[in-house]
Short mmCIF file of C-alpha atoms and ligand atoms in Angstrom, two decimals:
data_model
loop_
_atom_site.label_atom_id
_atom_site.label_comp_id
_atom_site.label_asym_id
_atom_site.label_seq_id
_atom_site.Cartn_x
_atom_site.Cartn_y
_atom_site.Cartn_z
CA UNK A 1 97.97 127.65 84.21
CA UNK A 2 99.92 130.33 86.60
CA UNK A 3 101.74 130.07 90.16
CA UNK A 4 102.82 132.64 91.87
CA UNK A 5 105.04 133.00 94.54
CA UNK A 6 104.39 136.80 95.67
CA UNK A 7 102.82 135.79 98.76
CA UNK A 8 104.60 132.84 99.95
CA UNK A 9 106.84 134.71 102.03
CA UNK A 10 109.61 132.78 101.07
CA UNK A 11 112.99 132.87 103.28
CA UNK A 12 114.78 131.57 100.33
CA UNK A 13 115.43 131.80 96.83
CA UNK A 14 113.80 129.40 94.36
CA UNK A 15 116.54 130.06 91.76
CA UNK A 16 119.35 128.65 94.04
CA UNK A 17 118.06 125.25 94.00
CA UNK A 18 119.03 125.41 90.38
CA UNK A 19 121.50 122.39 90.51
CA UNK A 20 119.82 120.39 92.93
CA UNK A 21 116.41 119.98 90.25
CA UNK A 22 119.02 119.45 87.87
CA UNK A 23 119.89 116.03 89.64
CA UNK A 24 116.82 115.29 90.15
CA UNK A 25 115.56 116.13 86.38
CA UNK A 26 118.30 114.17 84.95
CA UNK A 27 117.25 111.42 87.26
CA UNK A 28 113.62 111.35 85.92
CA UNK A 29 114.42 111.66 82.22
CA UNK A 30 117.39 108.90 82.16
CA UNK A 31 115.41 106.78 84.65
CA UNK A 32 117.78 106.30 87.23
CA UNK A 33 115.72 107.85 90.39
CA UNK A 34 114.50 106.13 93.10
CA UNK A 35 111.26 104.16 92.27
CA UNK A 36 112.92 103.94 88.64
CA UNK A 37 110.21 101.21 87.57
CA UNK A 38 107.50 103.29 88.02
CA UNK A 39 107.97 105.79 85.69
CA UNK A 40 105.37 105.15 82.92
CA UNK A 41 103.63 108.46 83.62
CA UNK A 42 106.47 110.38 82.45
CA UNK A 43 106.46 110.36 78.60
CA UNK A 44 102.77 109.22 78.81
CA UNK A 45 101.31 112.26 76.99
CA UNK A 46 102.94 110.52 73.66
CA UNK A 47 103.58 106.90 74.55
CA UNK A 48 99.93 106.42 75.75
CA UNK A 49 98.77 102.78 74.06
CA UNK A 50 96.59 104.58 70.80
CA UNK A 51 95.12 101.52 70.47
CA UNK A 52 93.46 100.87 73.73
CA UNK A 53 92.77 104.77 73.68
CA UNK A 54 90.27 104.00 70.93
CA UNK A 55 89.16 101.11 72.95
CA UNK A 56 88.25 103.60 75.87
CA UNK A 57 86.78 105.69 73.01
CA UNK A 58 84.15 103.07 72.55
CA UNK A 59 83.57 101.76 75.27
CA UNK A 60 82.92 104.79 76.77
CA UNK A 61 80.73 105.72 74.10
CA UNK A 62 78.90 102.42 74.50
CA UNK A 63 77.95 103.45 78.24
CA UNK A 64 76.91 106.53 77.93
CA UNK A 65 73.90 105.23 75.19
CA UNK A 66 73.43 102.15 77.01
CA UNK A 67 73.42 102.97 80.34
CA UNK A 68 71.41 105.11 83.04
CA UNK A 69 74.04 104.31 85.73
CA UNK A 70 77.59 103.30 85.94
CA UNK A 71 78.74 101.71 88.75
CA UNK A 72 82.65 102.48 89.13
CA UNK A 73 84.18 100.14 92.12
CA UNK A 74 87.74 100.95 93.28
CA UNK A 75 89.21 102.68 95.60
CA UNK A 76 92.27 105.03 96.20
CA UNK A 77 93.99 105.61 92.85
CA UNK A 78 91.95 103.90 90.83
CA UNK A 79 89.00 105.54 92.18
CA UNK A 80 90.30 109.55 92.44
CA UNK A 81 91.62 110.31 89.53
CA UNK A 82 87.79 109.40 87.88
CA UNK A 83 85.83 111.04 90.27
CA UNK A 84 87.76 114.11 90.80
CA UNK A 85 88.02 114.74 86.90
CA UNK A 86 84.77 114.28 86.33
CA UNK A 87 83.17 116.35 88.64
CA UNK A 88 85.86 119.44 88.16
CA UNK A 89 84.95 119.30 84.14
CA UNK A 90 81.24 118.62 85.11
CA UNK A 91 80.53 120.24 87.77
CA UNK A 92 78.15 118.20 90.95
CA UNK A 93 74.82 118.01 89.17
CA UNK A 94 75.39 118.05 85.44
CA UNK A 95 71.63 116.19 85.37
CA UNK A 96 72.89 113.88 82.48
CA UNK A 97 73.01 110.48 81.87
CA UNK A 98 74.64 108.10 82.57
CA UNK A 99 74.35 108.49 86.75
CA UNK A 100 78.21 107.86 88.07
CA UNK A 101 78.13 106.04 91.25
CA UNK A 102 81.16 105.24 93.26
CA UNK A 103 81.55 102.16 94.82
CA UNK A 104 83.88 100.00 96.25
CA UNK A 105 86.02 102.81 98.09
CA UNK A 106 85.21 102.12 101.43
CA UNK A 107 83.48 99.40 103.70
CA UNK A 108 79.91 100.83 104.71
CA UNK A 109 77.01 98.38 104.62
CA UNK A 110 74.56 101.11 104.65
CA UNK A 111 76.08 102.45 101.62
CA UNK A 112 76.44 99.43 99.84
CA UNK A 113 72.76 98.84 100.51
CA UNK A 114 71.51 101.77 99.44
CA UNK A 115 73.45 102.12 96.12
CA UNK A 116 71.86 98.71 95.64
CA UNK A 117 68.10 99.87 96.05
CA UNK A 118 69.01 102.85 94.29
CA UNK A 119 70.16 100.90 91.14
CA UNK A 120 66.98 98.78 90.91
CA UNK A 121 64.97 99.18 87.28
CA UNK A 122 68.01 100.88 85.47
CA UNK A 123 70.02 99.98 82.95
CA UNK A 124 73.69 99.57 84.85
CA UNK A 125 76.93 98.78 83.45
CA UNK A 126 79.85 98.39 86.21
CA UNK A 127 83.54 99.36 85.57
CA UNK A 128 85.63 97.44 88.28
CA UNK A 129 88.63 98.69 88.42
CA UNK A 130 91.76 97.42 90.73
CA UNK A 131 95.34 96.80 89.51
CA UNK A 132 96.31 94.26 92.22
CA UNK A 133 93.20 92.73 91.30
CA UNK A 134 92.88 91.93 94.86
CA UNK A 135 91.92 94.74 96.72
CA UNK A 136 89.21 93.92 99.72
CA UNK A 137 87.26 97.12 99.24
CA UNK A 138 87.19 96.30 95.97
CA UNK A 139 86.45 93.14 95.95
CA UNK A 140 83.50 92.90 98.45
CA UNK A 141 81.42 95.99 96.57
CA UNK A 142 82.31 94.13 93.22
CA UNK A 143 81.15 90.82 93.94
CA UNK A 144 77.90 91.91 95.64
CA UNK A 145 77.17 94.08 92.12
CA UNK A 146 78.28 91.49 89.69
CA UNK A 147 75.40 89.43 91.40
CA UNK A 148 72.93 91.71 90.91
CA UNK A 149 73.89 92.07 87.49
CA UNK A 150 74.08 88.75 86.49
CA UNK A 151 70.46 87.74 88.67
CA UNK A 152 69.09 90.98 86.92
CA UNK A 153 70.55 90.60 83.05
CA UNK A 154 71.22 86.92 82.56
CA UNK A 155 75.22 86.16 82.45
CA UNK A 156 75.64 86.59 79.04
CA UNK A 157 74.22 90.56 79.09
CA UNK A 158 76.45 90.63 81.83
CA UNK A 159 79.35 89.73 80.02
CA UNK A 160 78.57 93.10 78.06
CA UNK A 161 77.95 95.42 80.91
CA UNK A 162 81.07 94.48 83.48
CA UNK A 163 83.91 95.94 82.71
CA UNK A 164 87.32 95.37 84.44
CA UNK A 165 90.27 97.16 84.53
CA UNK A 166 93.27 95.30 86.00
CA UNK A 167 96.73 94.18 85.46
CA UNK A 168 97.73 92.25 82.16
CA UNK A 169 98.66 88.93 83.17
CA UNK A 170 98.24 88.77 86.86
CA UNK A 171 95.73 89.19 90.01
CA UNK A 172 91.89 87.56 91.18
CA UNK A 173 90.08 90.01 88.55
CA UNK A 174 92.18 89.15 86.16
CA UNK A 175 91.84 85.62 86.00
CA UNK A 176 87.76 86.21 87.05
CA UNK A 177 87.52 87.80 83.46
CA UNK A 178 89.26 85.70 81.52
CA UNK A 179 86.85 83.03 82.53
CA UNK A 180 83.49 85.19 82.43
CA UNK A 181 84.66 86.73 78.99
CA UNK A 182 84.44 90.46 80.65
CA UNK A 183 85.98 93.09 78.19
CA UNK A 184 89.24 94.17 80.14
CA UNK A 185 91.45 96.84 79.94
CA UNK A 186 94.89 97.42 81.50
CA UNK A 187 96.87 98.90 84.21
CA UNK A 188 99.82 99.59 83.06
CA UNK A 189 102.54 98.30 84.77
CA UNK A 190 104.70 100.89 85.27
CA UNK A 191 102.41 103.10 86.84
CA UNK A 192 101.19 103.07 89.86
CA UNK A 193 97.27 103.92 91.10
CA UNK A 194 98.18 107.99 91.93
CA UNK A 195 99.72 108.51 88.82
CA UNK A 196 97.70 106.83 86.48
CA UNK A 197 94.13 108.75 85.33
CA UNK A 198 95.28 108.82 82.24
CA UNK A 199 95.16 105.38 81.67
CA UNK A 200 92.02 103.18 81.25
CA UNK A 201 91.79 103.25 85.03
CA UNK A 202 90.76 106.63 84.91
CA UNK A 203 89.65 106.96 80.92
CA UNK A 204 86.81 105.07 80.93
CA UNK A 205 84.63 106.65 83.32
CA UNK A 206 85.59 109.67 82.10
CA UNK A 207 84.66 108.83 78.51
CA UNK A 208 81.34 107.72 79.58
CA UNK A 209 80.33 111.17 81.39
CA UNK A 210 81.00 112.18 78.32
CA UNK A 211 84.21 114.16 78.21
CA UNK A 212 86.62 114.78 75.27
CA UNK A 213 89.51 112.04 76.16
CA UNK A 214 91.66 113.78 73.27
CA UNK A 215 91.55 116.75 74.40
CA UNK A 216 92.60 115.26 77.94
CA UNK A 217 95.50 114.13 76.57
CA UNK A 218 96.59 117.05 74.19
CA UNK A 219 96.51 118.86 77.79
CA UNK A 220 99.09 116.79 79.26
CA UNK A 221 100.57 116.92 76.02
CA UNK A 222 101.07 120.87 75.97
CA UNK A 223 102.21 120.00 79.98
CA UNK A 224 104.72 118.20 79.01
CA UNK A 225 106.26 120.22 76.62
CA UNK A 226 106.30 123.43 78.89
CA UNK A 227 107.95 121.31 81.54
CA UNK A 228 110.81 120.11 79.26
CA UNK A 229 113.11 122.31 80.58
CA UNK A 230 114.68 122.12 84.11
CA UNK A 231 115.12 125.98 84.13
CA UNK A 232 113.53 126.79 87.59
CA UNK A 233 112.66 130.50 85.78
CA UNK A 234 110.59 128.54 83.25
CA UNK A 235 109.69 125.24 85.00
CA UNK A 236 106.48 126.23 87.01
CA UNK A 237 106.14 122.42 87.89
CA UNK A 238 109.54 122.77 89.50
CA UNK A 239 109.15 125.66 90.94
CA UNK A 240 106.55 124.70 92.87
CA UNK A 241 108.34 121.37 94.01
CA UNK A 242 111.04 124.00 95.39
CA UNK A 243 109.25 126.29 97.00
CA UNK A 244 107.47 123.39 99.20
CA UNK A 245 110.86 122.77 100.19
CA UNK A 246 111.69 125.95 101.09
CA UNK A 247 108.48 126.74 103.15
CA UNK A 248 109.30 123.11 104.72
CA UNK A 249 112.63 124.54 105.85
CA UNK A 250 111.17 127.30 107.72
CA UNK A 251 109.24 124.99 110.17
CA UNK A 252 105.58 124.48 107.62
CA UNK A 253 104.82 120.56 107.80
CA UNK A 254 101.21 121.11 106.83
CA UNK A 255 100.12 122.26 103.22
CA UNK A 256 96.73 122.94 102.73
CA UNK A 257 95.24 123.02 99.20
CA UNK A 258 92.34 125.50 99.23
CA UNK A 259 89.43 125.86 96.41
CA UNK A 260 86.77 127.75 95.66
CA UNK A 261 84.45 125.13 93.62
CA UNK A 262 82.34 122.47 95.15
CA UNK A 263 83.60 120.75 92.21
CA UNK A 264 86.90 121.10 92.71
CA UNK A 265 86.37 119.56 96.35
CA UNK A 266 87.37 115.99 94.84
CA UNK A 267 90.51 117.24 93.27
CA UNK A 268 91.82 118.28 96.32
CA UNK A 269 91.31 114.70 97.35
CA UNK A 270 92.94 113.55 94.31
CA UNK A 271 95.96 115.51 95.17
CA UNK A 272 96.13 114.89 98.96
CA UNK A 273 96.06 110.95 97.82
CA UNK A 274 99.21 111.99 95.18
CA UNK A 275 101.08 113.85 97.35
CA UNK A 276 100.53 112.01 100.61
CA UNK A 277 101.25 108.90 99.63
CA UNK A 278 104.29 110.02 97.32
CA UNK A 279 105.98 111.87 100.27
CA UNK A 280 104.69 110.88 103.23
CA UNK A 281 107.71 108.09 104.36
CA UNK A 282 110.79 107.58 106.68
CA UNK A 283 109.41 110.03 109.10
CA UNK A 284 109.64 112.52 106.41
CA UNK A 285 106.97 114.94 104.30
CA UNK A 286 104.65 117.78 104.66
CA UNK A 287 100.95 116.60 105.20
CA UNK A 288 98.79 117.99 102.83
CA UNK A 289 95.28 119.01 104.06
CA UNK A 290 92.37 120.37 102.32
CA UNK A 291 89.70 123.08 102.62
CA UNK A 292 86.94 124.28 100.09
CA UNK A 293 85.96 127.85 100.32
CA UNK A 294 84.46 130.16 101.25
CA UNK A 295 82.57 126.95 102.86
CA UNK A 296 85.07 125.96 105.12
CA UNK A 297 85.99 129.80 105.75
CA UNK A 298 83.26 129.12 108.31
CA UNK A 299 85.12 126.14 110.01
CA UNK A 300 88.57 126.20 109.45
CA UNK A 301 88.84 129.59 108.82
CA UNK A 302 89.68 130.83 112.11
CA UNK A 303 92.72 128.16 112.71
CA UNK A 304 94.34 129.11 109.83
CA UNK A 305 93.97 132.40 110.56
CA UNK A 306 94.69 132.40 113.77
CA UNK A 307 96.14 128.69 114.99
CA UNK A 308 99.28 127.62 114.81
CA UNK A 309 101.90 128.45 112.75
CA UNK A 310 102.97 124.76 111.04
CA UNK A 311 101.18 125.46 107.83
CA UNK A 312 100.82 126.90 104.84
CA UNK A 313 98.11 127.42 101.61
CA UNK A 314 98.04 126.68 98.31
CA UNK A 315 94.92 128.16 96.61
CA UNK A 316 93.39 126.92 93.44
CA UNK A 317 91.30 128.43 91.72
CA UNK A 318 89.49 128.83 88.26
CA UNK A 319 89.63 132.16 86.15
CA UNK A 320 86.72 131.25 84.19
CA UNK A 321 83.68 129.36 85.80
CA UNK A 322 81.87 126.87 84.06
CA UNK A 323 78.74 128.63 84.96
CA UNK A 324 77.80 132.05 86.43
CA UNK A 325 74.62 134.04 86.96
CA UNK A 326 74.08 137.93 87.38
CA UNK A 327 72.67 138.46 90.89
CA UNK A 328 69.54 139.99 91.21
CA UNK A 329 68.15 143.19 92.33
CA UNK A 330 64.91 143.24 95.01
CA UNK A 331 62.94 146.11 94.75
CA UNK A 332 61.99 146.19 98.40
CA UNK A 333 65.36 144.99 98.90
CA UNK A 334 64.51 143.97 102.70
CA UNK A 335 67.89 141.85 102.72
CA UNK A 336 69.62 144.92 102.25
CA UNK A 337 71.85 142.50 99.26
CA UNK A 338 70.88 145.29 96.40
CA UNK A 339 74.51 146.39 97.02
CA UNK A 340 75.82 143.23 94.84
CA UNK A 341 72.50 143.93 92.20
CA UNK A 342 73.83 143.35 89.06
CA UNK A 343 77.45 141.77 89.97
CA UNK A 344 78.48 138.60 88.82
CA UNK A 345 78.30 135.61 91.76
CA UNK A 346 81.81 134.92 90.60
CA UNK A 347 83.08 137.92 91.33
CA UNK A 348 81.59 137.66 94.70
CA UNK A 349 83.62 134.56 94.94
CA UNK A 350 86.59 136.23 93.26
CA UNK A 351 86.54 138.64 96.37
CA UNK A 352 85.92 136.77 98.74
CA UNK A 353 89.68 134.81 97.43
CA UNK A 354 90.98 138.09 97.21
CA UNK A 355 90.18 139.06 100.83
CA UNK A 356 91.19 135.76 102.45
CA UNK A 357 94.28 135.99 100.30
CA UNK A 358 95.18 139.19 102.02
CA UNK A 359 93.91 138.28 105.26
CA UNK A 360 95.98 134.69 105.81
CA UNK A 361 98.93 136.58 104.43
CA UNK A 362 98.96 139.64 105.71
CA UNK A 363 97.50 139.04 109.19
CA UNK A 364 98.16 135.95 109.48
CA UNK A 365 101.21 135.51 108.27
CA UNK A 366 100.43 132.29 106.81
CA UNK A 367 102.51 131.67 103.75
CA UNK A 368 99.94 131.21 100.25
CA UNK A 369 101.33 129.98 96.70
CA UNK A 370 98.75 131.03 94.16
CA UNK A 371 97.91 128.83 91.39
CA UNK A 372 95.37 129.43 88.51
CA UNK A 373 93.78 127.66 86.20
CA UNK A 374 92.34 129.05 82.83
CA UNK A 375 88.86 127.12 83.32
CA UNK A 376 87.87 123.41 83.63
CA UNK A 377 88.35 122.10 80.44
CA UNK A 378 89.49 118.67 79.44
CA UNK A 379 92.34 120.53 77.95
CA UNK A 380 93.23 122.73 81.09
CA UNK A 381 92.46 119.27 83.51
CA UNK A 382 95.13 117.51 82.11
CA UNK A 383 97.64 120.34 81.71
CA UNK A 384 96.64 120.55 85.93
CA UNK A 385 97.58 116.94 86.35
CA UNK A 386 100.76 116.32 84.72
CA UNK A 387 102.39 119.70 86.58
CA UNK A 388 100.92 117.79 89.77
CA UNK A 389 102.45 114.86 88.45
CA UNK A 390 105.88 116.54 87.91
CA UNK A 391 106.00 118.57 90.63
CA UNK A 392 105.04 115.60 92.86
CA UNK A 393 107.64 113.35 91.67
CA UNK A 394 110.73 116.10 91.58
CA UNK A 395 109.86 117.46 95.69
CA UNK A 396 109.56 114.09 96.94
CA UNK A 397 113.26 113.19 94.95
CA UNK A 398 114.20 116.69 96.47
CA UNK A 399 113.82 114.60 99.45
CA UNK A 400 115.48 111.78 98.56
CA UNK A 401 112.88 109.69 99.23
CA UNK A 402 111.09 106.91 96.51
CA UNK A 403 108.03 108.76 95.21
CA UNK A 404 106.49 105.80 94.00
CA UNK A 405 106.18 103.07 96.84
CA UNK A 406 102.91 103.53 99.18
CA UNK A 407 104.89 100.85 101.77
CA UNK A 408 102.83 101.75 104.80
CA UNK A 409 99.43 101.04 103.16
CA UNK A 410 100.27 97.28 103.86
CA UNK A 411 100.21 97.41 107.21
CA UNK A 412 96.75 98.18 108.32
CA UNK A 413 96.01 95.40 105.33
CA UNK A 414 98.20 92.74 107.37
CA UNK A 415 95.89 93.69 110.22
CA UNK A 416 92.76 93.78 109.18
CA UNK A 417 93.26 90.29 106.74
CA UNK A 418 94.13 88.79 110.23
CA UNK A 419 90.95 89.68 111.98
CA UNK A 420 88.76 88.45 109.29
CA UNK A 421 90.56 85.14 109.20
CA UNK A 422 91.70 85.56 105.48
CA UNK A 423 93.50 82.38 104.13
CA UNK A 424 97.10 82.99 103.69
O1 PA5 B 501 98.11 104.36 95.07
C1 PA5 B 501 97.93 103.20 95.35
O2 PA5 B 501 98.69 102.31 94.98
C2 PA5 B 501 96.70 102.77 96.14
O3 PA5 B 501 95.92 103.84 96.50
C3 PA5 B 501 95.89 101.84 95.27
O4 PA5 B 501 95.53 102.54 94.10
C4 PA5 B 501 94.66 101.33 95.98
O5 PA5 B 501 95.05 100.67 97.14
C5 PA5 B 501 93.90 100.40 95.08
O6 PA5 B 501 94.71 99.36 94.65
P1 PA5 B 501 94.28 98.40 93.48
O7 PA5 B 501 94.20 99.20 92.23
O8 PA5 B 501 95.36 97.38 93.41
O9 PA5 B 501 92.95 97.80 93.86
#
């Protein structure tokens, strides 16, 4: 993984904030930063629990002979981290089985009844997953599924084919499996939702698409060790928490993460959930946005271009595709495209990053950090997510500000359990 800084346009220095990620280092490594208890993440890449690892092994294993779909209901972080790892290392039709659908991450009754139709004659398995164990969202998609499963299976097949992920001791789905007998697997609790894909939470659906789990893991492993050091000239995770500071100084309260993969579209969700909720408190934070391109070159193209001057770009992107194709030549040629015969459609998609590059920057004056990734491996995934892990937690403590809490989330909860009359 690279960043580069060369056309951020940077007012400031990253080096000088030297002592300041000291503080904040020391802070995260002796535990005494803000949001202290949820620090679980940090030495994760070795303290993982091997034992439920091999669990997740199985399990996962289990699925992907057993099953043509998996249902997997949660929402926010234990919903991303799945979905947006799965389809970056699989790409948005990898045409295997089993079928990953999503559910429980919003409210829609027209989605809820479709997935249901759409489900009917396979062989499902559902992975709830919710640490609170109580999470409406949640809750509603999972109880409407577990029906099915049970009227369709017979309880005790069900039994084999719900799985829940959920705190150890405490919550609704936790005491719901103890009593069914559902194999469970644990949130840990020093980790919160945005932080915690490599846990079960995330794990298991990502062992039944099929991906290599250890190799997820020796990723965040190799992460970890290249972040040891606070150095900002070493420290690329650091580096980039600075330089978000430093672009925030000079008047940039939007940061927009741009891709160039379809499949990379989910990531940038993944992120905007880490990052939003990590920073986005006491009337403090840049907001971070997303764009995939060259799609949305076509859309939002022209503001950042052109619009206002509050933000700035981060663009991700992958050296090495998963897949490419040679583009071919027409002999009659009547859509005049025998000009890119014989060119990779990478590197048409390699130039058309290059140009944009040049033409926010330079013309626009729109500040871009550059970040690349080697390809979208298991190994290079997690080496991705811990420096977005590390970074995260180290600008947001630049901040002085509890990277850990999410405590405006409640309130629109509060609301909304009021107008449906939910007993207290
Ligand atoms: O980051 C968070 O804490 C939230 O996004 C939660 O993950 C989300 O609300 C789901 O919560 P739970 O896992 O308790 O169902």
């Amino acid at each position: 993984m690279k960043i580069s800084f060369e056309k951020a346009l940077l007012k400031e220095n990253i080096l000088d904030y030297q002592e300041k990620i000291n503080a904040v280092h020391e802070s995260l490594v002796n535990r005494t930063c803000k949001g202290n208890d949820y620090l679980g993440w940090y030495e994760w890449p070795y303290n993982y629990d091997k034992e439920e690892f091999a669990r997740i092994r199985e399990v996962g294993k289990e699925i992907r002979e057993n099953a043509d779909v998996l249902l997997v209901c949660g929402i926010g972080g234990s919903y991303l981290g799945a979905r947006s790892a799965i389809e970056m290392m699989k790409g948005l039709y990898p045409g295997d089985k089993p079928e990953i659908i999503y559910t429980g991450n919003g409210l829609s009754s027209t989605y809820l009844c479709q997935v249901l139709e759409h489900i009917k004659g396979k062989s499902v398995y559902l992975n709830v997953i919710s640490k609170s164990g109580t999470t409406t969202e949640t809750a509603v998609a999972f109880r409407v599924f577990q029906k099915y499963i049970v009227d369709t299976f017979g309880e005790e097949e069900a039994a084999r084919r719900i799985i829940a992920t959920t705190d150890k001791a405490r919550g609704a789905l936790k005491h719901l499996a103890d009593v069914k007998g559902y194999r469970e697997f644990v949130v840990p609790d020093d980790i919160g939702g945005r932080y915690s894909v490599f846990s079960a939470v995330g794990l298991i659906p990502i062992a039944a698409a099929g991906l290599d789990i250890d190799e997820i893991m020796r990723g965040c492993q190799k992460a970890y060790e290249d972040l040891k050091s606070p150095d900002l000239n070493t420290n690329i995770a650091y580096q980039y928490a600075v330089a978000r500071r430093i672009l925030e100084n000079q008047g940039k309260c939007i940061e927009v993460l741009a891709t160039y993969e379809p499949s990379m579209t989910m990531i940038a969700e993944w992120w905007k959930q880490l990052f939003g909720e990590s920073e986005g408190k006491e009337g403090k934070g840049i907001y971070p946005a997303s764009v995939t391109f060259s799609t949305d070159l076509h859309s939002m193209g022209q503001f950042i271009q052109e619009g206002s001057k509050y933000l700035y770009e981060t663009v991700l992107t992958v050296e090495k595709p998963m897949l490419d194709m040679t583009f071919p030549a027409d002999e009659e040629n009547l859509d005049n495209m025998n000009y890119l015969a014989g060119k990779n459609v990478d590197w048409i998609n390699k130039m058309a990053c290059e140009g944009t590059v040049a033409a926010h920057v330079e013309t626009g004056n729109v500040p871009n950090i550059l970040v690349s990734l080697e390809d979208n491996t298991p190994f290079s995934y997690g080496y991705m997510i811990y420096f977005f892990f590390r970074a995260c937690a180290a600008t947001v403590l630049l901040l002085d500000v509890n990277p850990f809490n999410q405590p405006g989330v409640e309130v629109y909860k509060k609301n909304m359990f009021k107008l449906l009359g939910k007993p207290q």
